[in-house]
């Protein structure tokens, strides 16, 4: 193996900020981020020693068709389908979302054009306060519902907007996200009805309360992406109780076409 790509997360940056902010009390979700940080360090060190060109893409917040996790986009859409008014923090913390199809394309371009021992952020190139994303979702899929802001306290770390800068990724690989947030949200409601998440959901309106890429009861988009990429590369995926779904098949076709 001469070149290897890992799946990092912007949670690495948030975890470091949470751990080294005086007086801050990090939530349990940062254990996930700490795992990402140490994996980043260990992979880079081992790769340098054994002569592998390692590249570290960092995903901001992936979402997309087929997700069954209790993360914010999915839980909010489920509430909209049921006619419930979703509740959030004040939404002033900076955030970013990137659709899973764009994530797949980014991994392909980073693998082909990325520089060894570089980090590449995968995002929308349009990071902003979370409230603006949620109001965009409301306008796109549930204009009749009132989204409620400020009912849930925010206990996480608000990263500066420059942390979400994707300019290095764009410069080195040519990647730029193509699917806007409103468009991505409009693709999800019918799929959410067919693939509902379990009723015992972990609230994650607060970014620190639950890690971005983690999934409790379902398969996350990132797992599905890596699974599809493994199949494309001729690697037999490990046994898993879930069979390859129509969404997996779609990603396989996508990976063959890009």
Coordinates of N, CA, C and O in Angstrom, one line a residue, residues 26-129:
X26 N -15.8 19.5 29.3 CA -16.2 18.8 28.1 C -17.2 17.7 28.3 O -17.2 17.0 29.3
X27 N -18.1 17.6 27.3 CA -19.1 16.5 27.4 C -18.5 15.2 26.9 O -17.4 15.1 26.4
X28 N -19.3 14.1 27.1 CA -18.8 12.8 26.8 C -18.6 12.6 25.3 O -17.8 11.8 24.9
X29 N -19.2 13.4 24.5 CA -19.0 13.3 23.0 C -17.6 13.6 22.6 O -17.2 13.1 21.6
X30 N -16.9 14.3 23.5 CA -15.5 14.6 23.1 C -14.6 13.4 23.3 O -13.4 13.5 22.8
X31 N -15.0 12.3 23.9 CA -14.2 11.1 23.9 C -14.1 10.6 22.5 O -13.0 10.1 22.1
X32 N -15.1 10.7 21.7 CA -15.1 10.4 20.3 C -14.0 11.2 19.6 O -13.2 10.7 18.8
X33 N -14.1 12.5 19.8 CA -13.1 13.4 19.2 C -11.7 13.1 19.6 O -10.8 13.2 18.8
X34 N -11.5 12.8 20.9 CA -10.2 12.4 21.3 C -9.7 11.2 20.6 O -8.5 11.1 20.3
X35 N -10.5 10.2 20.4 CA -10.2 9.0 19.6 C -9.7 9.4 18.2 O -8.7 8.8 17.7
X36 N -10.4 10.3 17.6 CA -10.0 10.8 16.3 C -8.6 11.5 16.3 O -7.7 11.3 15.4
X37 N -8.4 12.3 17.3 CA -7.1 13.0 17.5 C -5.9 12.0 17.6 O -4.9 12.1 16.9
X38 N -6.1 11.0 18.5 CA -5.0 10.1 18.7 C -4.8 9.2 17.5 O -3.7 8.8 17.1
X39 N -5.9 8.8 16.8 CA -5.8 8.0 15.6 C -5.0 8.8 14.5 O -4.2 8.3 13.8
X40 N -5.3 10.1 14.5 CA -4.6 11.0 13.5 C -3.1 11.0 13.8 O -2.3 10.8 12.9
X41 N -2.7 11.2 15.0 CA -1.3 11.2 15.4 C -0.6 9.9 15.1 O 0.5 9.8 14.6
X42 N -1.3 8.8 15.6 CA -0.7 7.5 15.4 C -0.5 7.1 14.0 O 0.5 6.5 13.5
X43 N -1.6 7.3 13.2 CA -1.5 7.0 11.7 C -0.4 7.7 11.0 O 0.3 7.2 10.2
X44 N -0.3 9.0 11.3 CA 0.7 9.8 10.6 C 2.1 9.4 11.0 O 3.0 9.2 10.2
X45 N 2.3 9.1 12.3 CA 3.6 8.6 12.8 C 4.0 7.3 12.2 O 5.2 7.1 11.7
X46 N 3.1 6.3 12.2 CA 3.4 5.0 11.6 C 3.6 5.1 10.1 O 4.5 4.4 9.6
X47 N 2.8 5.8 9.4 CA 2.9 6.0 8.0 C 4.3 6.6 7.6 O 4.9 6.1 6.7
X48 N 4.7 7.6 8.4 CA 6.0 8.2 8.1 C 7.1 7.2 8.3 O 8.1 7.1 7.5
X49 N 7.0 6.3 9.3 CA 8.0 5.3 9.6 C 8.1 4.2 8.5 O 9.2 3.8 8.1
X50 N 7.0 3.8 8.0 CA 7.0 2.6 7.1 C 6.9 3.0 5.6 O 6.8 2.2 4.8
X51 N 6.8 4.3 5.4 CA 6.9 4.8 4.0 C 5.6 4.8 3.2 O 5.6 4.6 2.0
X52 N 4.5 5.0 3.9 CA 3.2 5.2 3.2 C 2.8 6.6 3.2 O 3.0 7.4 4.1
X53 N 2.3 7.1 2.0 CA 1.8 8.4 1.8 C 0.4 8.5 2.5 O -0.6 8.0 1.8
X54 N 0.3 9.0 3.6 CA -1.0 9.1 4.3 C -1.6 10.5 4.2 O -0.9 11.5 4.3
X55 N -2.9 10.5 3.9 CA -3.6 11.8 3.7 C -4.8 11.7 4.7 O -5.4 10.7 4.9
X56 N -5.1 12.9 5.3 CA -6.1 12.9 6.3 C -7.3 13.8 6.0 O -7.3 15.0 6.3
X57 N -8.3 13.4 5.2 CA -9.5 14.2 5.0 C -10.2 14.4 6.4 O -10.3 13.4 7.2
X58 N -10.8 15.5 6.5 CA -11.6 15.8 7.8 C -13.0 16.2 7.3 O -13.2 17.3 6.7
X59 N -14.0 15.5 7.7 CA -15.4 15.7 7.4 C -16.0 16.7 8.4 O -15.8 16.5 9.6
X60 N -16.7 17.7 7.9 CA -17.4 18.6 8.8 C -18.6 17.9 9.4 O -18.6 17.5 10.6
X61 N -19.7 17.7 8.6 CA -20.9 17.1 9.1 C -21.6 16.5 8.0 O -22.4 17.2 7.3
X62 N -21.4 15.2 7.7 CA -22.1 14.6 6.6 C -23.5 14.2 6.9 O -23.9 13.9 8.0
X63 N -24.4 14.3 5.8 CA -25.8 13.9 6.0 C -26.2 13.4 4.6 O -25.5 13.7 3.6
X64 N -27.3 12.6 4.5 CA -27.7 12.2 3.2 C -28.8 11.1 3.3 O -29.1 10.6 4.4
X65 N -29.3 10.7 2.1 CA -30.3 9.7 2.0 C -29.8 8.3 2.6 O -28.6 7.9 2.4
X66 N -30.7 7.7 3.3 CA -30.4 6.4 3.9 C -29.9 6.4 5.3 O -29.8 5.4 6.0
X67 N -29.6 7.6 5.9 CA -29.1 7.7 7.3 C -30.3 7.4 8.2 O -31.4 7.9 8.1
X68 N -30.0 6.6 9.2 CA -31.0 6.2 10.3 C -30.5 6.7 11.7 O -31.1 6.3 12.6
X69 N -29.5 7.4 11.7 CA -28.9 7.8 13.0 C -29.8 8.8 13.7 O -30.5 9.5 13.1
X70 N -29.6 9.0 15.0 CA -30.3 10.0 15.8 C -29.6 11.3 15.8 O -29.5 12.0 16.8
X71 N -29.0 11.7 14.7 CA -28.3 13.0 14.6 C -29.2 14.1 14.2 O -30.4 13.8 13.8
X72 N -28.8 15.3 14.2 CA -29.7 16.5 14.1 C -30.5 16.6 12.8 O -31.7 16.8 12.9
X73 N -29.9 16.4 11.6 CA -30.7 16.5 10.4 C -31.8 15.5 10.4 O -32.9 15.8 10.1
X74 N -31.4 14.2 10.7 CA -32.4 13.2 10.6 C -33.5 13.4 11.7 O -34.7 13.2 11.4
X75 N -33.2 13.7 12.9 CA -34.2 13.8 14.0 C -35.1 15.0 13.7 O -36.3 15.0 13.9
X76 N -34.5 16.1 13.1 CA -35.3 17.3 12.8 C -36.3 17.0 11.7 O -37.5 17.3 11.8
X77 N -35.9 16.3 10.7 CA -36.8 15.9 9.6 C -37.9 15.0 10.1 O -39.1 15.1 9.7
X78 N -37.5 14.0 10.9 CA -38.6 13.1 11.5 C -39.6 13.9 12.3 O -40.8 13.7 12.2
X79 N -39.2 14.9 13.0 CA -40.2 15.8 13.8 C -41.0 16.6 12.8 O -42.2 16.7 13.0
X80 N -40.4 17.1 11.7 CA -41.2 17.8 10.7 C -42.3 16.9 10.1 O -43.4 17.3 9.9
X81 N -41.9 15.7 9.8 CA -42.9 14.7 9.2 C -44.0 14.5 10.2 O -45.2 14.4 9.7
X82 N -43.8 14.4 11.5 CA -44.8 14.2 12.5 C -45.6 15.5 12.8 O -46.5 15.5 13.6
X83 N -45.1 16.6 12.2 CA -45.8 17.9 12.5 C -45.4 18.5 13.8 O -46.1 19.4 14.3
X84 N -44.3 18.1 14.4 CA -43.8 18.7 15.6 C -42.8 19.8 15.4 O -42.0 19.8 14.4
X85 N -42.9 20.8 16.2 CA -42.0 22.0 16.1 C -40.7 21.6 16.8 O -40.6 21.4 18.0
X86 N -39.6 21.5 16.0 CA -38.3 21.1 16.6 C -37.7 22.2 17.5 O -38.0 23.4 17.3
X87 N -37.0 21.8 18.5 CA -36.4 22.7 19.5 C -34.9 22.6 19.4 O -34.3 21.5 19.2
X88 N -34.2 23.7 19.5 CA -32.8 23.8 19.3 C -32.1 24.7 20.4 O -32.8 25.4 21.1
X89 N -30.8 24.8 20.3 CA -30.1 25.8 21.1 C -30.4 27.1 20.4 O -31.1 27.2 19.4
X90 N -29.7 28.2 20.8 CA -29.9 29.5 20.1 C -29.4 29.4 18.7 O -29.8 30.3 17.9
X91 N -28.5 28.5 18.4 CA -28.0 28.3 17.1 C -27.0 29.3 16.7 O -26.7 29.5 15.5
X92 N -26.3 29.9 17.6 CA -25.3 30.9 17.3 C -23.9 30.3 17.0 O -23.0 30.9 16.4
X93 N -23.8 29.0 17.4 CA -22.5 28.3 17.1 C -22.3 28.1 15.6 O -23.2 27.8 14.9
X94 N -21.0 28.2 15.2 CA -20.7 28.0 13.8 C -20.8 26.6 13.4 O -20.5 25.7 14.2
X95 N -21.2 26.3 12.2 CA -21.5 24.9 11.8 C -21.3 24.8 10.3 O -21.2 25.8 9.6
X96 N -21.3 23.5 9.9 CA -21.3 23.3 8.4 C -21.9 21.9 8.2 O -21.8 21.0 9.0
X97 N -22.5 21.7 7.0 CA -23.1 20.4 6.6 C -22.6 20.2 5.1 O -22.5 21.1 4.3
X98 N -22.4 18.9 4.8 CA -22.0 18.5 3.5 C -22.7 17.2 3.1 O -22.7 16.3 3.9
X99 N -23.3 17.2 1.9 CA -24.1 16.1 1.5 C -23.2 14.9 1.2 O -22.1 15.1 0.7
X100 N -23.7 13.7 1.4 CA -22.9 12.5 1.3 C -22.3 12.3 -0.1 O -21.2 11.8 -0.3
X101 N -23.1 12.6 -1.1 CA -22.6 12.5 -2.5 C -21.3 13.4 -2.7 O -20.4 13.0 -3.4
X102 N -21.4 14.6 -2.1 CA -20.2 15.5 -2.2 C -19.0 14.9 -1.4 O -17.9 15.0 -1.8
X103 N -19.3 14.2 -0.3 CA -18.2 13.6 0.5 C -17.6 12.5 -0.3 O -16.3 12.4 -0.3
X104 N -18.4 11.7 -1.0 CA -17.8 10.6 -1.8 C -16.9 11.2 -2.9 O -15.8 10.7 -3.1
X105 N -17.4 12.2 -3.6 CA -16.6 12.8 -4.6 C -15.3 13.4 -4.1 O -14.2 13.4 -4.7
X106 N -15.4 14.0 -2.9 CA -14.2 14.6 -2.3 C -13.1 13.6 -1.9 O -11.9 13.8 -2.2
X107 N -13.6 12.4 -1.4 CA -12.6 11.4 -1.1 C -11.9 10.9 -2.4 O -10.7 10.7 -2.4
X108 N -12.6 10.8 -3.5 CA -12.0 10.4 -4.7 C -11.0 11.4 -5.2 O -9.8 11.0 -5.5
X109 N -11.3 12.7 -5.1 CA -10.4 13.7 -5.6 C -9.2 13.8 -4.7 O -8.1 14.0 -5.1
X110 N -9.4 13.7 -3.4 CA -8.3 13.8 -2.4 C -7.4 12.6 -2.6 O -6.1 12.8 -2.6
X111 N -7.9 11.4 -2.9 CA -7.1 10.3 -3.1 C -6.2 10.4 -4.4 O -5.1 10.0 -4.4
X112 N -6.8 11.0 -5.4 CA -6.1 11.2 -6.6 C -5.1 12.4 -6.6 O -4.0 12.3 -7.2
X113 N -5.5 13.5 -6.0 CA -4.7 14.7 -6.1 C -4.1 15.2 -4.8 O -3.3 16.2 -4.8
X114 N -4.5 14.7 -3.7 CA -4.1 15.2 -2.4 C -2.6 15.0 -2.2 O -2.0 14.1 -2.7
X115 N -2.0 15.9 -1.4 CA -0.6 15.8 -1.1 C -0.3 15.0 0.2 O -1.1 15.1 1.1
X116 N 0.7 14.1 0.2 CA 0.9 13.3 1.4 C 1.1 14.1 2.6 O 1.7 15.2 2.6
X117 N 0.6 13.6 3.7 CA 0.8 14.2 5.0 C 0.2 15.6 5.1 O 0.7 16.5 5.7
X118 N -1.0 15.7 4.4 CA -1.8 16.9 4.4 C -3.1 16.6 5.0 O -3.6 15.5 4.8
X119 N -3.8 17.6 5.6 CA -5.2 17.5 6.0 C -6.0 18.2 5.0 O -5.7 19.3 4.6
X120 N -7.2 17.7 4.7 CA -8.1 18.3 3.7 C -9.5 18.3 4.3 O -10.1 17.3 4.6
X121 N -10.0 19.5 4.6 CA -11.4 19.6 5.1 C -12.4 19.4 4.0 O -12.3 20.0 2.9
X122 N -13.4 18.6 4.3 CA -14.5 18.4 3.4 C -15.7 19.1 4.0 O -16.3 18.6 5.0
X123 N -16.1 20.1 3.3 CA -17.3 20.9 3.8 C -18.0 21.6 2.6 O -17.7 21.3 1.5
X124 N -18.9 22.4 2.9 CA -19.8 23.1 1.9 C -19.1 24.3 1.4 O -19.6 24.9 0.4
X125 N -18.1 24.8 2.0 CA -17.4 26.1 1.7 C -18.4 27.3 2.0 O -18.2 28.4 1.5
X126 N -19.4 27.0 2.8 CA -20.4 28.0 3.2 C -20.8 27.9 4.7 O -22.0 27.9 5.0
X127 N -19.8 27.7 5.5 CA -20.1 27.6 7.0 C -20.7 28.9 7.5 O -20.3 30.0 7.1
X128 N -21.5 28.7 8.5 CA -22.2 29.9 9.1 C -22.8 29.4 10.4 O -22.8 28.2 10.8
X129 N -23.5 30.3 11.1 CA -24.2 29.9 12.4 C -25.2 28.9 12.1 O -25.9 28.9 11.1

